[in-house]
Amino acid sequence: MSLLIHLTYFSRSPLVHPKIFVISYLTPLSVLARFTKNAAFCFFFLSSVHSNLRQLSSSSMAHSQVAYLIPLKADLKEEDSSPRITLSEGPNIIGRGNVSIADKRLSRKHISITVSSSGSVSLSVEGTNPVVIRCSGDGERKKVKPREEVLVSNDDLIELIPGHHFFKLVLLPAENRGSHERAAKKARKDDAHDDDVEAIRRFVPPNEKLPSTFRLLSVNGLPDWANTSCVSINDVIEGDVVAAILSNYMVDVDWLMSACPKLANISQVMVIHGEGDGRQEYIQRKKPANWSLHKPRLPISFGTHHSKAIFLVYPRGVRVVVHTANLIHVDWNNKSQGLWMQDFPWKDDDNKDPPKCCGFEGDLIDYLNVLKWPEFTASLPGRGNVKINAAFFKKFDYSNATVRLIASVPGYHTGLNLKKWGHMKLRSILQECIFDREFRRSPLVYQFSSLGSLDEKWLAEFRDSLSCGITEDKTPLGPGDPLIIWPTVEDVRCSLEGYAAGNAIPSPLKNVEKPFLRKYWAKWKADHSARSRAMPHIKTFTRYSDQKLAWFLLTSSNLSKAAWGALQKNNSQLMIRSYELGVLFLSSPIKTQVCDFSCTEDNTSTMKAKQETKDEVVKERSKLVTMTWQGDKDSPEIISLPIPYQLPPKPYSPEDVPWSWDRGYSKKDVYGQVWPR
């Protein structure tokens, strides 16, 4: 298993030679860092390289760094947004993980470049598609077919796919060779830990693993590589949708129709929202004729309909989407957000042994029943007119669901309903789970975008729920120490939106600056996902050990009693004010073959081929890891989750001030603005 680290120093100083700051170790991982001072670079290099190189030190001999590949644009000018690929003596594998734009034509091991100590370089094509070499001397273009090998020279251009993905080969001067290896040896002695700075570039889960993980939303203003495997609304609402249910808090009709014109062609669209009366009237005037509106009942004051989900009905099945973004422009373009989705087929009406109701189906139907939207009729090919209500969703086969749903609904919940919603639902599921021993007393992370009025008693109650679970020897995991990831004032001031980003982090000073919270604050640090400046609207809760995860929750719930519920009457009643919805990722048995079903692709033959072994399982269970975990992510049992922030979180320094939106800030932001405007 090979590993690559790229560290490219782009100096604005004419006194610094750029070549000396290019470090690489094989393939296929990459890291880009930009600094303006040598000291800053050296510190980053020592801390960052250590965690990735220690795996190599025991298994491979050190090689001198002798050359590198410079990524070029189509006009053959240097592509500043992509890192250079450094080559060491011996073979170097280049492939899909080294380009900024996902391209399935590229193999993971597309070419091999072998550099000798004398400076000669040979290139062989390992993948299934040809490569083009453009000679620096006469400009002649030579096509190199799979399994062919050619010699290449300094300044030659390499097209990984003819006409696409251009690189220039540059040999380091002989006197500079080996200097990077000496630096790497020094770095291996350093015991600091840092993120793999470009982990998002290599987060490309195969199709069969997509339902088992989630994805981040694309962010405008970032380089292409920073949006690898990220999604937009048109990646979600696609294909021959017959009916759609959009569940959210805020809805901007004008933006939604312009961002996703397909909605105008869906015959029935139900919008379940949480807007106030004034906005609701505006939406009613602006909405297309095929839209219906519904605001669920709020029986307890100060609650909201805050759930964010999309349900799409297709001729072949249903797509369930749970995400964290309001249906407004800034949420889908400027902020750190997450989204999970999975497609499910219709149940077979002729099957004499229909699938049993699984946990996911029970979660879903229980939640939809509470929403009580006015049922409507949709015409489905081959099925005629059907009524779209909560019971309609029982018609689909959820047996391959990869998550559990954690929902909140407003009310005073007692008896059997006590553990059906909010943090008590999460508690009841975790109590039934068995975890590895390494998660005993392991820490917790709370990350969200709005902070309620909390007290220490409720935080202990909440921690008790999130600390549930046992090991194989029936030992309780025990309580974990939580940290709260929350942007500082400086984070907001320097963000992609400047102080305007603070509008979506709406917590007042009286909630944020309670003295007992000081010990919980941790930084929003998201370099490895390129989202340090994309302020978080994503909400996540997890228990972790290093880069391994016991479980992970992606949700609409902020940290508040209104969202999660508070126990009352000697813990016999749970009071919840708001509607919320989230997806819980857990370790699960690995099926030998699964149903790779899609509502938008005709994969009937694939489904039938796999149906016979659908229920076969092996003893191994999946393992949840972050995308900076250093291991074989291609292994079937590994599920990589694109957690955008650093784990372990870094606690606030004494100088850090947590953001609160009702405080004044006179220091100008990146747009020259103060707060409030």
XYZ file of C-alpha atoms in Angstrom:
677
model
C 0.000 0.000 0.000
C 1.625 3.257 -1.074
C 1.279 6.668 0.473
C 1.842 10.144 -0.858
C 2.374 13.425 0.885
C 2.708 16.614 -1.140
C 3.956 19.793 0.473
C 4.360 22.618 -1.974
C 5.588 25.979 -0.779
C 4.439 28.897 -2.931
C 6.668 31.776 -1.875
C 5.974 35.382 -2.737
C 9.553 36.227 -1.801
C 12.140 36.336 -4.619
C 14.742 35.194 -2.101
C 13.185 31.764 -1.670
C 13.747 29.131 -4.326
C 10.437 27.300 -4.810
C 11.944 23.924 -5.631
C 13.336 23.214 -2.206
C 9.918 23.115 -0.617
C 8.453 20.209 -2.559
C 8.171 16.995 -0.561
C 6.652 13.718 -1.680
C 6.443 10.078 -0.726
C 4.895 7.812 -3.310
C 1.152 7.819 -4.035
C -1.898 8.415 -3.923
C -2.459 11.066 -1.185
C -1.743 14.802 -1.536
C -1.370 17.787 0.755
C -1.257 21.462 -0.237
C -0.035 24.156 2.113
C 0.616 27.834 1.396
C 2.814 29.924 3.642
C 4.639 33.213 3.349
C 7.393 32.671 5.918
C 10.049 29.978 6.100
C 9.427 29.433 9.809
C 5.753 28.789 9.239
C 6.550 26.273 6.543
C 9.122 24.438 8.634
C 6.739 24.113 11.553
C 3.970 22.818 9.302
C 6.313 20.374 7.620
C 7.580 18.902 10.868
C 4.112 18.450 12.332
C 2.236 17.339 9.213
C 4.638 14.846 7.711
C 5.136 12.846 10.878
C 1.721 11.229 11.104
C 1.766 10.076 7.475
C 5.411 9.039 7.161
C 5.666 6.891 10.247
C 3.850 4.149 8.375
C 6.497 4.183 5.693
C 9.532 4.207 7.934
C 9.209 0.565 8.969
C 8.282 -0.818 5.564
C 10.292 0.994 2.890
C 13.757 2.423 2.315
C 14.125 6.157 2.025
C 14.557 7.570 -1.464
C 15.946 10.915 -2.544
C 13.599 13.410 -4.086
C 14.802 13.984 -7.623
C 11.942 15.437 -9.705
C 8.366 16.660 -9.658
C 5.328 17.107 -11.895
C 3.798 20.565 -12.208
C 0.028 20.523 -12.891
C -0.922 22.736 -15.850
C -4.139 24.271 -17.110
C -5.424 23.594 -20.630
C -3.455 26.651 -21.838
C -0.332 24.998 -20.355
C 0.060 27.637 -17.651
C 0.737 26.413 -14.125
C -2.370 25.450 -12.130
C -1.822 27.248 -8.817
C -4.805 25.612 -7.115
C -3.321 22.091 -7.425
C -0.162 20.838 -5.710
C 2.946 19.672 -7.489
C 3.625 15.941 -7.457
C 7.106 15.153 -6.218
C 8.971 12.122 -7.570
C 11.559 10.080 -5.675
C 14.215 7.708 -6.913
C 12.653 4.497 -8.133
C 9.062 3.913 -9.251
C 6.357 6.525 -8.555
C 2.684 5.715 -9.153
C 0.418 8.513 -10.448
C -3.320 8.145 -10.883
C -6.832 9.272 -10.094
C -5.916 10.609 -6.670
C -3.468 13.130 -8.143
C -5.892 15.186 -10.232
C -8.179 17.955 -9.035
C -11.213 16.887 -11.099
C -12.669 13.393 -10.695
C -12.236 11.418 -13.918
C -13.266 7.762 -14.088
C -11.093 7.328 -17.171
C -8.079 7.538 -14.898
C -7.018 4.404 -13.079
C -5.898 4.523 -9.471
C -2.515 3.430 -10.807
C -2.552 5.141 -14.175
C 1.142 5.624 -14.911
C 4.429 4.648 -13.321
C 7.367 7.082 -13.527
C 10.750 5.579 -12.635
C 13.575 7.988 -11.884
C 17.175 6.775 -11.610
C 19.900 8.349 -9.485
C 21.593 9.467 -12.692
C 18.541 11.512 -13.689
C 17.082 9.328 -16.441
C 13.300 8.997 -16.364
C 11.058 6.322 -17.861
C 7.264 6.291 -18.019
C 5.041 3.222 -18.361
C 1.254 3.167 -18.687
C -0.357 0.971 -16.041
C -3.994 1.954 -16.661
C -6.385 1.075 -19.460
C -6.250 4.421 -21.318
C -3.315 5.850 -23.303
C -1.093 8.758 -22.262
C 0.379 11.453 -24.496
C 3.949 12.782 -24.124
C 4.701 16.180 -25.661
C 8.478 16.556 -26.130
C 9.951 19.826 -24.879
C 12.437 20.041 -27.743
C 10.332 19.778 -30.904
C 6.802 19.728 -29.454
C 6.066 16.326 -30.989
C 3.179 14.450 -29.348
C 3.689 10.725 -28.794
C 0.878 8.408 -27.709
C 1.887 5.764 -25.177
C -0.481 2.816 -25.036
C -1.221 0.630 -22.004
C 1.741 -1.557 -20.989
C 4.141 0.501 -23.143
C 7.214 2.241 -21.699
C 9.081 5.323 -22.992
C 11.893 7.615 -21.867
C 10.905 11.168 -20.899
C 13.067 14.247 -20.451
C 13.165 17.423 -18.380
C 10.319 19.862 -19.281
C 8.365 17.222 -21.247
C 4.583 17.555 -20.970
C 2.438 14.577 -19.940
C -1.280 14.325 -20.751
C -2.724 11.620 -18.498
C -5.717 11.396 -20.832
C -5.108 12.794 -24.339
C -6.148 16.431 -24.142
C -6.822 16.299 -20.378
C -4.854 16.529 -17.083
C -1.592 18.176 -18.134
C 1.668 17.926 -16.153
C 5.216 19.129 -16.819
C 8.166 17.025 -15.690
C 10.893 19.013 -13.915
C 14.117 17.410 -12.669
C 15.675 18.844 -9.530
C 19.308 20.021 -9.784
C 21.675 17.327 -8.585
C 22.818 19.413 -5.609
C 19.278 19.622 -4.259
C 18.504 15.905 -4.408
C 18.200 14.241 -1.035
C 17.523 17.439 0.917
C 13.849 16.541 1.277
C 14.664 13.093 2.610
C 16.829 14.636 5.305
C 13.936 16.900 6.239
C 11.574 13.925 6.301
C 13.855 12.005 8.639
C 13.863 14.995 10.947
C 10.080 15.182 10.752
C 9.727 11.541 11.759
C 11.345 12.412 15.065
C 8.711 15.011 15.795
C 5.801 13.705 17.820
C 3.204 16.298 16.793
C -0.048 15.295 15.066
C -1.757 17.223 12.288
C -4.435 16.628 9.703
C -3.810 15.302 6.250
C -4.344 18.697 4.700
C -5.961 17.611 1.451
C -7.910 14.578 2.612
C -11.043 15.800 0.817
C -9.215 15.417 -2.519
C -9.017 11.675 -1.989
C -12.469 11.142 -0.540
C -13.950 9.284 -3.520
C -16.078 6.444 -2.106
C -17.124 3.737 -4.579
C -20.796 3.592 -5.517
C -21.488 0.605 -3.291
C -20.283 2.547 -0.239
C -22.085 5.839 -0.941
C -25.218 4.962 1.111
C -22.946 4.055 4.041
C -21.359 7.481 4.243
C -22.402 11.080 3.722
C -21.097 13.878 1.548
C -20.358 17.535 1.992
C -22.091 20.152 -0.114
C -20.021 22.012 -2.715
C -18.760 25.430 -1.663
C -18.293 28.305 -4.103
C -14.905 29.967 -4.194
C -12.909 26.844 -3.391
C -10.632 25.057 -5.902
C -12.157 22.099 -7.715
C -10.231 19.561 -5.656
C -11.826 20.908 -2.465
C -15.253 19.844 -3.782
C -14.262 16.272 -4.628
C -17.291 13.980 -4.242
C -19.300 16.923 -2.912
C -22.845 17.480 -4.119
C -25.212 20.232 -5.186
C -28.993 20.223 -5.211
C -29.071 19.062 -8.847
C -27.099 15.960 -7.856
C -29.935 15.070 -5.510
C -33.133 16.045 -7.349
C -32.520 14.261 -10.649
C -34.075 11.729 -12.963
C -37.737 10.967 -13.608
C -39.180 12.131 -10.282
C -42.943 11.589 -10.051
C -43.561 13.294 -6.695
C -41.405 15.192 -4.218
C -41.666 16.132 -0.552
C -39.281 18.894 0.530
C -38.997 19.234 4.300
C -37.141 22.251 5.667
C -37.147 25.313 7.891
C -36.423 28.179 5.439
C -37.476 28.118 1.787
C -36.504 30.638 -0.899
C -38.765 29.845 -3.855
C -36.957 32.137 -6.309
C -33.545 30.613 -5.592
C -34.865 27.052 -5.488
C -36.515 27.273 -8.904
C -33.436 28.853 -10.472
C -31.018 26.412 -8.820
C -33.145 23.349 -9.591
C -35.434 24.016 -12.607
C -36.439 20.353 -12.597
C -38.819 21.090 -9.738
C -41.076 22.904 -12.200
C -41.553 19.656 -14.143
C -42.473 17.403 -11.201
C -46.226 16.993 -11.180
C -46.641 17.065 -7.386
C -44.353 18.877 -4.919
C -45.205 19.124 -1.215
C -43.188 21.685 0.776
C -43.197 21.085 4.538
C -41.665 24.198 6.115
C -41.147 26.192 9.280
C -41.484 29.737 7.942
C -43.415 32.455 9.785
C -46.749 33.781 8.602
C -45.316 36.628 6.525
C -42.889 34.408 4.658
C -45.526 31.729 4.259
C -47.808 34.194 2.503
C -44.957 35.243 0.226
C -44.165 31.615 -0.669
C -47.836 31.000 -1.344
C -47.846 33.827 -3.903
C -44.553 32.848 -5.535
C -44.830 29.065 -5.626
C -45.582 27.191 -8.858
C -49.064 25.755 -9.312
C -47.819 22.210 -8.773
C -46.599 23.019 -5.238
C -48.517 22.534 -1.990
C -47.460 23.993 1.370
C -47.748 22.520 4.843
C -46.511 23.800 8.209
C -46.691 21.069 10.882
C -48.458 21.853 14.124
C -46.309 23.254 16.953
C -48.087 22.331 20.202
C -45.425 23.898 22.469
C -44.327 27.525 22.204
C -40.891 28.528 20.922
C -40.590 25.445 18.721
C -39.866 25.253 14.980
C -40.150 22.808 12.123
C -36.392 22.486 11.606
C -35.999 19.073 9.894
C -34.194 19.068 6.560
C -35.049 16.162 4.291
C -36.124 15.343 0.741
C -38.290 12.403 -0.305
C -38.410 11.689 -4.039
C -40.789 9.118 -5.540
C -39.654 7.441 -8.771
C -41.216 4.759 -10.952
C -38.481 2.421 -9.636
C -38.504 3.358 -5.955
C -37.961 6.151 -3.444
C -34.955 8.317 -2.596
C -34.574 9.426 1.024
C -32.301 12.403 1.648
C -31.373 13.858 5.047
C -29.217 16.985 5.073
C -28.378 20.161 6.995
C -29.023 23.053 4.563
C -31.988 25.410 4.389
C -33.409 25.797 0.890
C -31.642 29.125 0.386
C -28.661 30.223 -1.702
C -26.066 30.818 1.025
C -26.678 27.436 2.647
C -26.077 25.473 -0.575
C -23.142 27.565 -1.788
C -21.154 29.233 0.996
C -21.239 27.047 4.090
C -19.997 23.713 5.389
C -22.968 21.345 5.082
C -23.588 17.595 4.995
C -25.998 15.314 3.098
C -26.855 11.604 3.173
C -29.082 9.809 0.702
C -30.062 6.285 -0.278
C -32.441 4.812 -2.851
C -34.871 2.019 -1.965
C -36.861 -0.262 -4.326
C -40.552 -1.085 -4.188
C -41.471 -4.136 -2.162
C -42.290 -7.143 -4.322
C -46.079 -7.589 -4.137
C -45.724 -11.181 -5.346
C -43.199 -12.114 -2.697
C -44.773 -14.625 -0.301
C -42.078 -13.841 2.277
C -41.923 -10.024 2.284
C -39.078 -8.296 4.122
C -39.693 -7.660 7.783
C -40.061 -4.103 9.032
C -36.517 -3.016 9.857
C -35.373 -0.345 12.283
C -35.046 2.276 9.578
C -38.577 1.694 8.290
C -39.988 1.989 11.781
C -38.037 5.191 12.384
C -39.237 6.687 9.105
C -42.923 5.787 9.331
C -43.142 6.914 12.960
C -41.737 10.296 11.999
C -43.807 10.804 8.834
C -46.995 9.913 10.678
C -46.485 12.849 13.014
C -46.097 15.412 10.206
C -49.724 14.912 9.037
C -49.388 16.679 5.689
C -52.532 16.795 3.533
C -52.335 13.669 1.419
C -52.199 14.179 -2.322
C -52.476 11.964 -5.367
C -49.716 11.160 -7.846
C -49.863 9.113 -11.031
C -47.194 6.408 -11.061
C -46.346 4.488 -14.254
C -47.668 0.950 -13.961
C -49.322 1.649 -10.618
C -51.951 4.229 -11.461
C -53.041 6.944 -9.075
C -51.723 6.517 -5.542
C -52.259 8.555 -2.394
C -49.029 10.033 -1.026
C -49.299 9.902 2.757
C -47.208 8.408 5.554
C -48.580 4.901 4.944
C -47.512 5.129 1.283
C -43.867 4.905 2.360
C -44.451 1.401 3.731
C -44.485 0.202 0.131
C -40.681 0.310 -0.157
C -38.035 -2.204 0.879
C -35.688 -0.614 3.437
C -33.906 -3.823 4.414
C -30.609 -2.510 3.000
C -30.758 0.801 4.877
C -27.304 1.737 6.127
C -28.343 4.173 8.893
C -30.890 4.712 11.636
C -33.043 7.836 11.850
C -32.960 9.981 14.977
C -35.936 12.329 14.941
C -37.460 14.853 17.323
C -41.125 15.843 17.350
C -42.705 18.392 19.695
C -44.708 17.223 22.664
C -44.596 15.699 26.141
C -43.497 12.115 25.526
C -44.144 9.422 28.127
C -44.459 5.647 28.350
C -43.485 3.839 25.157
C -42.895 7.186 23.436
C -40.282 8.278 25.968
C -37.477 6.593 24.011
C -38.883 7.224 20.550
C -37.610 10.771 20.055
C -34.710 13.132 20.718
C -31.699 12.205 22.809
C -33.650 9.360 24.423
C -34.034 7.731 20.995
C -30.289 8.000 20.504
C -29.756 6.599 24.007
C -32.024 3.598 23.339
C -30.168 2.669 20.127
C -26.668 3.086 21.590
C -27.636 0.977 24.609
C -28.117 -1.981 22.255
C -24.789 -1.520 20.454
C -21.484 -3.287 21.075
C -18.338 -1.230 20.518
C -14.596 -1.903 20.497
C -12.821 -1.539 23.829
C -10.849 1.437 22.560
C -14.021 3.535 22.883
C -14.270 3.057 26.652
C -14.479 6.543 28.161
C -13.452 7.979 24.777
C -14.311 11.636 24.150
C -17.424 13.135 22.569
C -17.801 15.997 20.095
C -20.779 18.337 19.800
C -20.674 20.472 16.644
C -23.595 22.660 15.536
C -24.542 26.208 14.489
C -26.875 27.481 17.212
C -26.548 27.196 20.968
C -29.589 27.099 23.221
C -29.851 28.303 26.795
C -28.149 25.436 28.616
C -27.375 24.444 32.176
C -24.946 21.902 33.596
C -27.708 19.524 34.679
C -29.058 19.179 31.133
C -25.553 18.817 29.662
C -24.977 15.877 32.026
C -28.301 14.352 30.924
C -27.346 14.779 27.284
C -23.861 13.336 27.861
C -25.365 10.277 29.555
C -27.367 9.504 26.415
C -24.404 9.911 24.083
C -22.148 7.822 26.339
C -24.284 4.669 26.171
C -23.073 1.378 24.750
C -21.096 -1.654 25.895
C -18.026 -3.625 24.863
C -18.033 -7.322 23.946
C -17.449 -8.257 27.597
C -20.614 -6.289 28.560
C -18.594 -3.482 30.146
C -20.287 -0.086 29.746
C -18.344 2.393 27.663
C -18.698 4.928 30.431
C -19.065 8.704 30.163
C -17.016 10.594 27.615
C -15.637 14.090 28.043
C -17.294 16.395 25.487
C -15.889 19.310 23.534
C -18.028 21.871 21.704
C -16.715 22.895 18.275
C -17.763 26.497 17.765
C -16.390 29.272 15.500
C -14.444 32.089 17.114
C -14.988 35.739 16.277
C -11.832 35.610 14.141
C -13.145 32.575 12.256
C -16.289 34.476 11.287
C -14.459 37.722 10.528
C -12.055 35.979 8.121
C -14.618 33.598 6.607
C -15.733 33.421 2.973
C -18.689 35.636 3.862
C -17.015 37.795 6.506
C -19.215 38.852 9.400
C -22.295 38.069 7.282
C -21.651 34.396 8.019
C -22.579 35.146 11.626
C -26.233 35.492 10.621
C -26.356 31.688 10.358
C -24.648 31.206 13.755
C -27.478 32.853 15.696
C -26.525 32.478 19.330
C -26.797 35.428 21.725
C -24.175 36.517 24.207
C -26.279 35.334 27.160
C -26.148 31.736 25.868
C -22.552 31.718 24.679
C -20.732 33.348 27.584
C -21.968 31.231 30.458
C -18.873 30.560 32.608
C -19.353 26.770 32.828
C -19.121 26.499 29.009
C -15.536 27.766 28.871
C -14.035 24.343 29.450
C -15.914 22.907 26.462
C -14.947 25.304 23.651
C -12.897 23.908 20.744
C -11.865 25.416 17.431
C -13.518 25.050 14.056
C -10.391 23.829 12.232
C -11.107 22.294 8.840
C -7.943 22.541 6.729
C -8.100 18.923 5.545
C -11.558 19.571 4.046
C -10.554 23.063 2.801
C -13.477 24.454 4.820
C -11.824 26.449 7.586
C -13.264 29.606 5.991
C -16.632 28.027 5.100
C -18.544 28.549 8.311
C -20.391 25.491 9.621
C -24.103 25.108 9.281
C -23.605 21.343 9.437
C -24.559 19.701 12.748
C -22.728 16.580 13.924
C -22.260 14.582 17.111
C -19.791 11.738 17.516
C -17.681 9.575 19.810
C -14.151 8.958 18.620
C -10.757 7.458 19.385
C -8.013 9.100 17.324
C -9.404 8.831 13.754
C -11.792 5.945 14.479
C -15.455 6.531 15.274
C -17.741 4.564 17.550
C -20.737 6.222 15.883
C -21.528 9.431 14.043
C -24.719 11.504 13.785
C -25.467 13.978 10.979
C -28.526 15.972 11.975
C -30.537 19.168 11.875
C -30.411 19.343 15.686
C -28.446 22.113 17.332
C -27.349 21.855 20.953
C -30.554 22.845 22.700
C -33.289 21.415 24.886
C -35.816 22.431 22.228
C -34.143 20.180 19.658
C -33.091 17.203 21.783
C -35.669 17.267 24.562
C -35.332 17.595 28.330
C -36.361 14.977 30.887
C -39.048 16.003 33.361
C -41.125 14.474 36.184
C -38.378 12.308 37.636
C -37.194 11.282 34.158
C -40.597 9.857 33.181
C -41.345 12.514 30.562
C -39.382 14.038 27.698
C -40.384 17.529 26.560
C -39.397 18.522 22.995
C -40.333 21.770 21.252
C -39.098 21.314 17.652
C -39.100 18.933 14.709
C -35.623 17.609 13.875
C -34.196 14.758 11.801
C -30.786 13.095 11.623
C -29.040 9.925 10.431
C -26.961 7.753 12.743
C -23.992 5.846 11.311
C -23.047 2.676 13.202
C -20.745 -0.273 12.740
C -22.764 -3.052 11.088
C -22.258 -6.591 9.708
C -20.718 -6.668 6.252
C -22.899 -8.381 3.678
C -21.097 -10.521 1.141
C -23.239 -8.969 -1.561
C -25.630 -6.067 -1.300
C -28.336 -4.637 -3.474
C -26.710 -1.703 -5.251
C -30.041 -0.128 -6.107
C -30.551 3.202 -7.867
C -33.769 5.039 -8.659
C -32.123 6.838 -11.567
C -30.360 3.908 -13.253
C -31.960 0.810 -14.701
C -30.040 -1.807 -12.736
C -32.721 -4.491 -12.571
C -30.377 -7.180 -13.880
C -27.764 -6.305 -11.271
C -30.366 -6.508 -8.546
C -31.549 -9.951 -9.621
C -28.010 -11.243 -9.802
C -27.388 -10.150 -6.237
C -30.750 -10.999 -4.746
C -29.927 -14.634 -4.005
C -27.111 -13.723 -1.620
C -28.573 -10.501 -0.255
C -29.010 -11.862 3.246
C -25.618 -13.569 3.536
C -23.361 -11.972 6.100
C -19.823 -12.462 7.316
C -18.518 -12.119 10.845
C -16.614 -8.923 10.121
C -18.267 -5.635 10.979
C -17.709 -2.329 9.281
C -15.424 0.211 10.920
C -16.127 3.939 10.815
C -13.119 6.196 10.280
C -12.477 9.805 9.355
C -11.139 10.638 5.914
C -7.749 11.443 7.517
C -7.445 7.917 8.916
C -4.210 6.358 7.688
C -5.081 2.865 6.543
C -6.472 0.867 3.653
C -9.681 2.750 2.865
C -10.390 0.335 -0.010
C -10.926 -2.487 2.477
C -14.585 -3.651 2.443
C -15.029 -3.145 6.186
C -13.786 0.459 6.207
C -16.414 3.211 5.934
C -14.766 6.610 5.602
C -16.822 9.627 6.677
C -15.908 13.140 5.432
C -15.960 14.821 8.833
C -15.000 18.379 7.894
C -13.350 19.385 11.176
C -10.186 18.222 12.878
C -10.198 15.345 15.336
C -9.111 15.570 18.083
C -10.477 19.112 18.300
C -8.093 21.830 19.457
C -9.349 23.645 22.585
C -9.625 27.424 22.553
C -6.592 29.461 23.532
C -7.007 32.247 26.139
C -7.205 34.764 23.280
C -10.049 33.013 21.445
C -13.535 34.494 21.802
C -16.610 32.414 20.871
C -18.869 34.037 18.285
C -22.130 35.568 19.449
C -24.263 37.481 16.998
C -25.549 40.236 19.270
C -22.133 41.600 20.206
C -20.497 44.490 18.306
C -17.179 43.961 16.482
C -15.262 47.012 15.281
C -12.366 45.164 13.632
C -13.175 45.060 9.913
C -13.789 41.747 8.191
C -12.343 40.580 4.867
C -14.828 42.839 3.054
C -14.035 45.918 5.129
C -17.255 45.651 7.140
C -17.874 45.875 10.890
C -20.601 44.104 12.904
C -23.418 44.924 13.087
C -23.516 46.705 9.756
